[in-house]
Amino acid sequence: MHAAARPLFMPSPESRLTAAIWGQFLGDAASLGSHWIYDLEELKRRFPGGVQGFETPATGHYHEGKQGGDFTHYGDAALLLLESLAACGGGFRESDFGVRLTGFFGSSICKSYRDHATQEALERMAADPDNFQNGASDDQPATVTRLAPLVAAYQKRPTEEMLDAVRRLTRVTQNHPTALGCAAAHAVLLRQLLEGLPFMTAFENTRKSREVSCDGSDYFEFAHMLREFDAETATGRFGQGCPLPQSLPSALHAACRHHEDFTTAILATLRAGGDSAGRAAMIGTWMGAVHGMEGIPADWLSRLNARERIQKALDQLYARLGVEWRA
């Protein structure tokens, strides 16, 4: 595994925090046109020069109708969470987020894909409108792909308070032990990266953390075991699918191998096929926290169609948190 070397520059805490949030959105948007293509030969035929990120989905694709620079359903939900946190003064309120989620994904004009967690959560909230802690029995990446702004908002609060908010967020759409455990592991790793620890140091600390379940710790161990393989091979071994027992170790592996560079890490997982969006959102979050805004290419930021909306929500959130930074 790569040595835990520090970068030549040390991003400020504000830069790390901001880049973790932007990185999450960039990882998701970069994957839009190549998402859920499992056959690597087909992926290479469709993108003969290799997946470069931000491609527009082809006709018949799951995200048909969206344009390059848009989000998948993961990113759409993540933006709803960011806006909810901003509106609620930096605290997480499951009722506010739940109402935003149902308003967006429950709309007849919604173009965004409804995954299992979202669809079942919508049905449960329709049957019990005041219960926002009754999510689906689902172990896929719905929650882990939106966690960055919540962990950032709770960065100065006690760890247990942050983890309580993570649990409450998870249960809005997912009531499953694997989803809860993986969300906690992702949050613990991100919290340490935001504190300025090198990626591999934070990785090892999280693997051994008492806040991380045995299964969660195993996913870190699996990523470590395949450290000599490239991302395409390792992802094939873990599985390219959405379930977190496949997607979390695959994401961790790509981040471990390519933690020196933001875009290299994301492109490596995009070219491994399958649920690349779920993995890339996590990787973008971690790499953003490692490298800060200085490590994110300006041309990637310029491709986000929701950039102004994200910045507006960040400005509102940061005003409440007392953070001064603008991308």
mmCIF file with all atom_site columns, N, CA and C in Angstrom, residues 266-323:
data_model
loop_
_atom_site.group_PDB
_atom_site.id
_atom_site.type_symbol
_atom_site.label_atom_id
_atom_site.label_alt_id
_atom_site.label_comp_id
_atom_site.label_asym_id
_atom_site.label_entity_id
_atom_site.label_seq_id
_atom_site.pdbx_PDB_ins_code
_atom_site.Cartn_x
_atom_site.Cartn_y
_atom_site.Cartn_z
_atom_site.occupancy
_atom_site.B_iso_or_equiv
_atom_site.pdbx_formal_charge
_atom_site.auth_seq_id
_atom_site.auth_comp_id
_atom_site.auth_asym_id
_atom_site.auth_atom_id
_atom_site.pdbx_PDB_model_num
ATOM 1   N N  . ILE A 1 266 ? -10.914 9.128  -9.269  1.00 0.00 ? 266 ILE A N  1
ATOM 2   C CA . ILE A 1 266 ? -12.292 9.050  -9.761  1.00 0.00 ? 266 ILE A CA 1
ATOM 3   C C  . ILE A 1 266 ? -12.344 8.342  -11.108 1.00 0.00 ? 266 ILE A C  1
ATOM 4   N N  . LEU A 1 267 ? -11.471 8.708  -12.031 1.00 0.00 ? 267 LEU A N  1
ATOM 5   C CA . LEU A 1 267 ? -11.493 8.074  -13.352 1.00 0.00 ? 267 LEU A CA 1
ATOM 6   C C  . LEU A 1 267 ? -11.192 6.585  -13.266 1.00 0.00 ? 267 LEU A C  1
ATOM 7   N N  . ALA A 1 268 ? -10.357 6.185  -12.329 1.00 0.00 ? 268 ALA A N  1
ATOM 8   C CA . ALA A 1 268 ? -10.053 4.756  -12.172 1.00 0.00 ? 268 ALA A CA 1
ATOM 9   C C  . ALA A 1 268 ? -11.307 3.971  -11.841 1.00 0.00 ? 268 ALA A C  1
ATOM 10  N N  . THR A 1 269 ? -12.151 4.505  -10.977 1.00 0.00 ? 269 THR A N  1
ATOM 11  C CA . THR A 1 269 ? -13.367 3.767  -10.617 1.00 0.00 ? 269 THR A CA 1
ATOM 12  C C  . THR A 1 269 ? -14.423 3.869  -11.704 1.00 0.00 ? 269 THR A C  1
ATOM 13  N N  . LEU A 1 270 ? -14.469 4.982  -12.446 1.00 0.00 ? 270 LEU A N  1
ATOM 14  C CA . LEU A 1 270 ? -15.427 5.077  -13.553 1.00 0.00 ? 270 LEU A CA 1
ATOM 15  C C  . LEU A 1 270 ? -15.129 4.021  -14.606 1.00 0.00 ? 270 LEU A C  1
ATOM 16  N N  . ARG A 1 271 ? -13.868 3.767  -14.850 1.00 0.00 ? 271 ARG A N  1
ATOM 17  C CA . ARG A 1 271 ? -13.464 2.819  -15.891 1.00 0.00 ? 271 ARG A CA 1
ATOM 18  C C  . ARG A 1 271 ? -13.577 1.369  -15.444 1.00 0.00 ? 271 ARG A C  1
ATOM 19  N N  . ALA A 1 272 ? -13.937 1.161  -14.178 1.00 0.00 ? 272 ALA A N  1
ATOM 20  C CA . ALA A 1 272 ? -14.152 -0.200 -13.669 1.00 0.00 ? 272 ALA A CA 1
ATOM 21  C C  . ALA A 1 272 ? -15.592 -0.653 -13.841 1.00 0.00 ? 272 ALA A C  1
ATOM 22  N N  . GLY A 1 273 ? -16.477 0.218  -14.329 1.00 0.00 ? 273 GLY A N  1
ATOM 23  C CA . GLY A 1 273 ? -17.843 -0.161 -14.666 1.00 0.00 ? 273 GLY A CA 1
ATOM 24  C C  . GLY A 1 273 ? -18.762 -0.364 -13.483 1.00 0.00 ? 273 GLY A C  1
ATOM 25  N N  . GLY A 1 274 ? -20.018 -0.736 -13.805 1.00 0.00 ? 274 GLY A N  1
ATOM 26  C CA . GLY A 1 274 ? -21.009 -1.011 -12.768 1.00 0.00 ? 274 GLY A CA 1
ATOM 27  C C  . GLY A 1 274 ? -21.514 0.245  -12.097 1.00 0.00 ? 274 GLY A C  1
ATOM 28  N N  . ASP A 1 275 ? -21.731 0.164  -10.788 1.00 0.00 ? 275 ASP A N  1
ATOM 29  C CA . ASP A 1 275 ? -22.253 1.319  -10.049 1.00 0.00 ? 275 ASP A CA 1
ATOM 30  C C  . ASP A 1 275 ? -21.127 2.301  -9.751  1.00 0.00 ? 275 ASP A C  1
ATOM 31  N N  . SER A 1 276 ? -20.591 2.853  -10.800 1.00 0.00 ? 276 SER A N  1
ATOM 32  C CA . SER A 1 276 ? -19.467 3.777  -10.662 1.00 0.00 ? 276 SER A CA 1
ATOM 33  C C  . SER A 1 276 ? -19.861 5.055  -9.940  1.00 0.00 ? 276 SER A C  1
ATOM 34  N N  . ALA A 1 277 ? -21.110 5.479  -10.084 1.00 0.00 ? 277 ALA A N  1
ATOM 35  C CA . ALA A 1 277 ? -21.543 6.722  -9.435  1.00 0.00 ? 277 ALA A CA 1
ATOM 36  C C  . ALA A 1 277 ? -21.501 6.605  -7.918  1.00 0.00 ? 277 ALA A C  1
ATOM 37  N N  . GLY A 1 278 ? -21.968 5.477  -7.405  1.00 0.00 ? 278 GLY A N  1
ATOM 38  C CA . GLY A 1 278 ? -21.934 5.281  -5.961  1.00 0.00 ? 278 GLY A CA 1
ATOM 39  C C  . GLY A 1 278 ? -20.518 5.318  -5.426  1.00 0.00 ? 278 GLY A C  1
ATOM 40  N N  . ARG A 1 279 ? -19.612 4.644  -6.119  1.00 0.00 ? 279 ARG A N  1
ATOM 41  C CA . ARG A 1 279 ? -18.213 4.617  -5.684  1.00 0.00 ? 279 ARG A CA 1
ATOM 42  C C  . ARG A 1 279 ? -17.561 5.986  -5.842  1.00 0.00 ? 279 ARG A C  1
ATOM 43  N N  . ALA A 1 280 ? -17.815 6.636  -6.984  1.00 0.00 ? 280 ALA A N  1
ATOM 44  C CA . ALA A 1 280 ? -17.143 7.904  -7.272  1.00 0.00 ? 280 ALA A CA 1
ATOM 45  C C  . ALA A 1 280 ? -17.575 9.016  -6.327  1.00 0.00 ? 280 ALA A C  1
ATOM 46  N N  . ALA A 1 281 ? -18.829 8.983  -5.873  1.00 0.00 ? 281 ALA A N  1
ATOM 47  C CA . ALA A 1 281 ? -19.267 9.996  -4.907  1.00 0.00 ? 281 ALA A CA 1
ATOM 48  C C  . ALA A 1 281 ? -18.484 9.873  -3.607  1.00 0.00 ? 281 ALA A C  1
ATOM 49  N N  . MET A 1 282 ? -18.262 8.634  -3.158  1.00 0.00 ? 282 MET A N  1
ATOM 50  C CA . MET A 1 282 ? -17.462 8.431  -1.944  1.00 0.00 ? 282 MET A CA 1
ATOM 51  C C  . MET A 1 282 ? -16.009 8.833  -2.169  1.00 0.00 ? 282 MET A C  1
ATOM 52  N N  . ILE A 1 283 ? -15.437 8.389  -3.276  1.00 0.00 ? 283 ILE A N  1
ATOM 53  C CA . ILE A 1 283 ? -14.033 8.695  -3.564  1.00 0.00 ? 283 ILE A CA 1
ATOM 54  C C  . ILE A 1 283 ? -13.825 10.199 -3.701  1.00 0.00 ? 283 ILE A C  1
ATOM 55  N N  . GLY A 1 284 ? -14.738 10.874 -4.399  1.00 0.00 ? 284 GLY A N  1
ATOM 56  C CA . GLY A 1 284 ? -14.633 12.321 -4.552  1.00 0.00 ? 284 GLY A CA 1
ATOM 57  C C  . GLY A 1 284 ? -14.664 13.044 -3.217  1.00 0.00 ? 284 GLY A C  1
ATOM 58  N N  . THR A 1 285 ? -15.485 12.546 -2.309  1.00 0.00 ? 285 THR A N  1
ATOM 59  C CA . THR A 1 285 ? -15.545 13.124 -0.966  1.00 0.00 ? 285 THR A CA 1
ATOM 60  C C  . THR A 1 285 ? -14.207 12.988 -0.255  1.00 0.00 ? 285 THR A C  1
ATOM 61  N N  . TRP A 1 286 ? -13.668 11.770 -0.235  1.00 0.00 ? 286 TRP A N  1
ATOM 62  C CA . TRP A 1 286 ? -12.401 11.524 0.474   1.00 0.00 ? 286 TRP A CA 1
ATOM 63  C C  . TRP A 1 286 ? -11.248 12.287 -0.161  1.00 0.00 ? 286 TRP A C  1
ATOM 64  N N  . MET A 1 287 ? -11.160 12.244 -1.488  1.00 0.00 ? 287 MET A N  1
ATOM 65  C CA . MET A 1 287 ? -10.051 12.915 -2.163  1.00 0.00 ? 287 MET A CA 1
ATOM 66  C C  . MET A 1 287 ? -10.162 14.431 -2.044  1.00 0.00 ? 287 MET A C  1
ATOM 67  N N  . GLY A 1 288 ? -11.379 14.951 -2.026  1.00 0.00 ? 288 GLY A N  1
ATOM 68  C CA . GLY A 1 288 ? -11.555 16.378 -1.793  1.00 0.00 ? 288 GLY A CA 1
ATOM 69  C C  . GLY A 1 288 ? -11.032 16.771 -0.426  1.00 0.00 ? 288 GLY A C  1
ATOM 70  N N  . ALA A 1 289 ? -11.349 15.958 0.580   1.00 0.00 ? 289 ALA A N  1
ATOM 71  C CA . ALA A 1 289 ? -10.879 16.243 1.940   1.00 0.00 ? 289 ALA A CA 1
ATOM 72  C C  . ALA A 1 289 ? -9.362  16.143 2.041   1.00 0.00 ? 289 ALA A C  1
ATOM 73  N N  . VAL A 1 290 ? -8.756  15.262 1.269   1.00 0.00 ? 290 VAL A N  1
ATOM 74  C CA . VAL A 1 290 ? -7.297  15.105 1.293   1.00 0.00 ? 290 VAL A CA 1
ATOM 75  C C  . VAL A 1 290 ? -6.600  16.286 0.621   1.00 0.00 ? 290 VAL A C  1
ATOM 76  N N  . HIS A 1 291 ? -7.069  16.657 -0.566  1.00 0.00 ? 291 HIS A N  1
ATOM 77  C CA . HIS A 1 291 ? -6.343  17.614 -1.398  1.00 0.00 ? 291 HIS A CA 1
ATOM 78  C C  . HIS A 1 291 ? -6.854  19.040 -1.300  1.00 0.00 ? 291 HIS A C  1
ATOM 79  N N  . GLY A 1 292 ? -8.033  19.244 -0.741  1.00 0.00 ? 292 GLY A N  1
ATOM 80  C CA . GLY A 1 292 ? -8.581  20.585 -0.663  1.00 0.00 ? 292 GLY A CA 1
ATOM 81  C C  . GLY A 1 292 ? -8.995  21.102 -2.030  1.00 0.00 ? 292 GLY A C  1
ATOM 82  N N  . MET A 1 293 ? -9.499  22.330 -2.045  1.00 0.00 ? 293 MET A N  1
ATOM 83  C CA . MET A 1 293 ? -9.947  22.918 -3.306  1.00 0.00 ? 293 MET A CA 1
ATOM 84  C C  . MET A 1 293 ? -8.785  23.099 -4.278  1.00 0.00 ? 293 MET A C  1
ATOM 85  N N  . GLU A 1 294 ? -7.568  23.218 -3.753  1.00 0.00 ? 294 GLU A N  1
ATOM 86  C CA . GLU A 1 294 ? -6.397  23.367 -4.612  1.00 0.00 ? 294 GLU A CA 1
ATOM 87  C C  . GLU A 1 294 ? -6.165  22.135 -5.479  1.00 0.00 ? 294 GLU A C  1
ATOM 88  N N  . GLY A 1 295 ? -6.679  20.989 -5.057  1.00 0.00 ? 295 GLY A N  1
ATOM 89  C CA . GLY A 1 295 ? -6.470  19.753 -5.796  1.00 0.00 ? 295 GLY A CA 1
ATOM 90  C C  . GLY A 1 295 ? -7.584  19.396 -6.761  1.00 0.00 ? 295 GLY A C  1
ATOM 91  N N  . ILE A 1 296 ? -8.622  20.227 -6.832  1.00 0.00 ? 296 ILE A N  1
ATOM 92  C CA . ILE A 1 296 ? -9.744  19.965 -7.736  1.00 0.00 ? 296 ILE A CA 1
ATOM 93  C C  . ILE A 1 296 ? -9.598  20.834 -8.979  1.00 0.00 ? 296 ILE A C  1
ATOM 94  N N  . PRO A 1 297 ? -9.557  20.238 -10.174 1.00 0.00 ? 297 PRO A N  1
ATOM 95  C CA . PRO A 1 297 ? -9.392  21.031 -11.397 1.00 0.00 ? 297 PRO A CA 1
ATOM 96  C C  . PRO A 1 297 ? -10.550 22.001 -11.612 1.00 0.00 ? 297 PRO A C  1
ATOM 97  N N  . ALA A 1 298 ? -10.216 23.224 -11.981 1.00 0.00 ? 298 ALA A N  1
ATOM 98  C CA . ALA A 1 298 ? -11.247 24.235 -12.217 1.00 0.00 ? 298 ALA A CA 1
ATOM 99  C C  . ALA A 1 298 ? -12.169 23.827 -13.358 1.00 0.00 ? 298 ALA A C  1
ATOM 100 N N  . ASP A 1 299 ? -11.617 23.125 -14.369 1.00 0.00 ? 299 ASP A N  1
ATOM 101 C CA . ASP A 1 299 ? -12.473 22.752 -15.492 1.00 0.00 ? 299 ASP A CA 1
ATOM 102 C C  . ASP A 1 299 ? -13.497 21.694 -15.094 1.00 0.00 ? 299 ASP A C  1
ATOM 103 N N  . TRP A 1 300 ? -13.210 20.894 -14.077 1.00 0.00 ? 300 TRP A N  1
ATOM 104 C CA . TRP A 1 300 ? -14.218 19.961 -13.578 1.00 0.00 ? 300 TRP A CA 1
ATOM 105 C C  . TRP A 1 300 ? -15.327 20.731 -12.872 1.00 0.00 ? 300 TRP A C  1
ATOM 106 N N  . LEU A 1 301 ? -14.964 21.667 -12.041 1.00 0.00 ? 301 LEU A N  1
ATOM 107 C CA . LEU A 1 301 ? -15.977 22.464 -11.341 1.00 0.00 ? 301 LEU A CA 1
ATOM 108 C C  . LEU A 1 301 ? -16.877 23.193 -12.330 1.00 0.00 ? 301 LEU A C  1
ATOM 109 N N  . SER A 1 302 ? -16.298 23.692 -13.408 1.00 0.00 ? 302 SER A N  1
ATOM 110 C CA . SER A 1 302 ? -17.076 24.469 -14.375 1.00 0.00 ? 302 SER A CA 1
ATOM 111 C C  . SER A 1 302 ? -18.105 23.620 -15.113 1.00 0.00 ? 302 SER A C  1
ATOM 112 N N  . ARG A 1 303 ? -17.948 22.299 -15.084 1.00 0.00 ? 303 ARG A N  1
ATOM 113 C CA . ARG A 1 303 ? -18.876 21.423 -15.812 1.00 0.00 ? 303 ARG A CA 1
ATOM 114 C C  . ARG A 1 303 ? -20.145 21.113 -15.028 1.00 0.00 ? 303 ARG A C  1
ATOM 115 N N  . LEU A 1 304 ? -20.162 21.403 -13.750 1.00 0.00 ? 304 LEU A N  1
ATOM 116 C CA . LEU A 1 304 ? -21.347 21.099 -12.939 1.00 0.00 ? 304 LEU A CA 1
ATOM 117 C C  . LEU A 1 304 ? -22.490 22.046 -13.286 1.00 0.00 ? 304 LEU A C  1
ATOM 118 N N  . ASN A 1 305 ? -23.580 21.506 -13.761 1.00 0.00 ? 305 ASN A N  1
ATOM 119 C CA . ASN A 1 305 ? -24.722 22.341 -14.123 1.00 0.00 ? 305 ASN A CA 1
ATOM 120 C C  . ASN A 1 305 ? -25.399 22.971 -12.914 1.00 0.00 ? 305 ASN A C  1
ATOM 121 N N  . ALA A 1 306 ? -25.258 22.356 -11.761 1.00 0.00 ? 306 ALA A N  1
ATOM 122 C CA . ALA A 1 306 ? -25.887 22.879 -10.537 1.00 0.00 ? 306 ALA A CA 1
ATOM 123 C C  . ALA A 1 306 ? -24.908 23.693 -9.700  1.00 0.00 ? 306 ALA A C  1
ATOM 124 N N  . ARG A 1 307 ? -23.829 24.178 -10.303 1.00 0.00 ? 307 ARG A N  1
ATOM 125 C CA . ARG A 1 307 ? -22.794 24.843 -9.518  1.00 0.00 ? 307 ARG A CA 1
ATOM 126 C C  . ARG A 1 307 ? -23.345 26.035 -8.733  1.00 0.00 ? 307 ARG A C  1
ATOM 127 N N  . GLU A 1 308 ? -24.143 26.882 -9.377  1.00 0.00 ? 308 GLU A N  1
ATOM 128 C CA . GLU A 1 308 ? -24.657 28.068 -8.684  1.00 0.00 ? 308 GLU A CA 1
ATOM 129 C C  . GLU A 1 308 ? -25.581 27.680 -7.540  1.00 0.00 ? 308 GLU A C  1
ATOM 130 N N  . ARG A 1 309 ? -26.371 26.654 -7.742  1.00 0.00 ? 309 ARG A N  1
ATOM 131 C CA . ARG A 1 309 ? -27.281 26.199 -6.687  1.00 0.00 ? 309 ARG A CA 1
ATOM 132 C C  . ARG A 1 309 ? -26.494 25.638 -5.499  1.00 0.00 ? 309 ARG A C  1
ATOM 133 N N  . ILE A 1 310 ? -25.445 24.884 -5.786  1.00 0.00 ? 310 ILE A N  1
ATOM 134 C CA . ILE A 1 310 ? -24.596 24.356 -4.716  1.00 0.00 ? 310 ILE A CA 1
ATOM 135 C C  . ILE A 1 310 ? -23.938 25.500 -3.956  1.00 0.00 ? 310 ILE A C  1
ATOM 136 N N  . GLN A 1 311 ? -23.383 26.463 -4.694  1.00 0.00 ? 311 GLN A N  1
ATOM 137 C CA . GLN A 1 311 ? -22.696 27.576 -4.041  1.00 0.00 ? 311 GLN A CA 1
ATOM 138 C C  . GLN A 1 311 ? -23.645 28.385 -3.167  1.00 0.00 ? 311 GLN A C  1
ATOM 139 N N  . LYS A 1 312 ? -24.855 28.600 -3.627  1.00 0.00 ? 312 LYS A N  1
ATOM 140 C CA . LYS A 1 312 ? -25.839 29.339 -2.832  1.00 0.00 ? 312 LYS A CA 1
ATOM 141 C C  . LYS A 1 312 ? -26.122 28.621 -1.516  1.00 0.00 ? 312 LYS A C  1
ATOM 142 N N  . ALA A 1 313 ? -26.308 27.302 -1.585  1.00 0.00 ? 313 ALA A N  1
ATOM 143 C CA . ALA A 1 313 ? -26.569 26.533 -0.363  1.00 0.00 ? 313 ALA A CA 1
ATOM 144 C C  . ALA A 1 313 ? -25.353 26.537 0.552   1.00 0.00 ? 313 ALA A C  1
ATOM 145 N N  . LEU A 1 314 ? -24.155 26.430 -0.030  1.00 0.00 ? 314 LEU A N  1
ATOM 146 C CA . LEU A 1 314 ? -22.937 26.471 0.776   1.00 0.00 ? 314 LEU A CA 1
ATOM 147 C C  . LEU A 1 314 ? -22.779 27.819 1.474   1.00 0.00 ? 314 LEU A C  1
ATOM 148 N N  . ASP A 1 315 ? -23.046 28.900 0.750   1.00 0.00 ? 315 ASP A N  1
ATOM 149 C CA . ASP A 1 315 ? -22.948 30.227 1.356   1.00 0.00 ? 315 ASP A CA 1
ATOM 150 C C  . ASP A 1 315 ? -23.882 30.333 2.558   1.00 0.00 ? 315 ASP A C  1
ATOM 151 N N  . GLN A 1 316 ? -25.094 29.831 2.397   1.00 0.00 ? 316 GLN A N  1
ATOM 152 C CA . GLN A 1 316 ? -26.072 29.874 3.484   1.00 0.00 ? 316 GLN A CA 1
ATOM 153 C C  . GLN A 1 316 ? -25.625 29.001 4.655   1.00 0.00 ? 316 GLN A C  1
ATOM 154 N N  . LEU A 1 317 ? -25.141 27.802 4.348   1.00 0.00 ? 317 LEU A N  1
ATOM 155 C CA . LEU A 1 317 ? -24.681 26.895 5.402   1.00 0.00 ? 317 LEU A CA 1
ATOM 156 C C  . LEU A 1 317 ? -23.468 27.472 6.126   1.00 0.00 ? 317 LEU A C  1
ATOM 157 N N  . TYR A 1 318 ? -22.513 27.986 5.372   1.00 0.00 ? 318 TYR A N  1
ATOM 158 C CA . TYR A 1 318 ? -21.286 28.514 5.971   1.00 0.00 ? 318 TYR A CA 1
ATOM 159 C C  . TYR A 1 318 ? -21.555 29.742 6.825   1.00 0.00 ? 318 TYR A C  1
ATOM 160 N N  . ALA A 1 319 ? -22.533 30.551 6.430   1.00 0.00 ? 319 ALA A N  1
ATOM 161 C CA . ALA A 1 319 ? -22.887 31.713 7.246   1.00 0.00 ? 319 ALA A CA 1
ATOM 162 C C  . ALA A 1 319 ? -23.363 31.273 8.624   1.00 0.00 ? 319 ALA A C  1
ATOM 163 N N  . ARG A 1 320 ? -24.080 30.146 8.673   1.00 0.00 ? 320 ARG A N  1
ATOM 164 C CA . ARG A 1 320 ? -24.559 29.613 9.955   1.00 0.00 ? 320 ARG A CA 1
ATOM 165 C C  . ARG A 1 320 ? -23.425 28.979 10.753  1.00 0.00 ? 320 ARG A C  1
ATOM 166 N N  . LEU A 1 321 ? -22.462 28.370 10.045  1.00 0.00 ? 321 LEU A N  1
ATOM 167 C CA . LEU A 1 321 ? -21.371 27.660 10.720  1.00 0.00 ? 321 LEU A CA 1
ATOM 168 C C  . LEU A 1 321 ? -20.176 28.558 11.031  1.00 0.00 ? 321 LEU A C  1
ATOM 169 N N  . GLY A 1 322 ? -20.169 29.763 10.472  1.00 0.00 ? 322 GLY A N  1
ATOM 170 C CA . GLY A 1 322 ? -19.034 30.654 10.684  1.00 0.00 ? 322 GLY A CA 1
ATOM 171 C C  . GLY A 1 322 ? -17.818 30.285 9.863   1.00 0.00 ? 322 GLY A C  1
ATOM 172 N N  . VAL A 1 323 ? -18.037 29.651 8.712   1.00 0.00 ? 323 VAL A N  1
ATOM 173 C CA . VAL A 1 323 ? -16.947 29.250 7.822   1.00 0.00 ? 323 VAL A CA 1
ATOM 174 C C  . VAL A 1 323 ? -16.827 30.271 6.701   1.00 0.00 ? 323 VAL A C  1
#
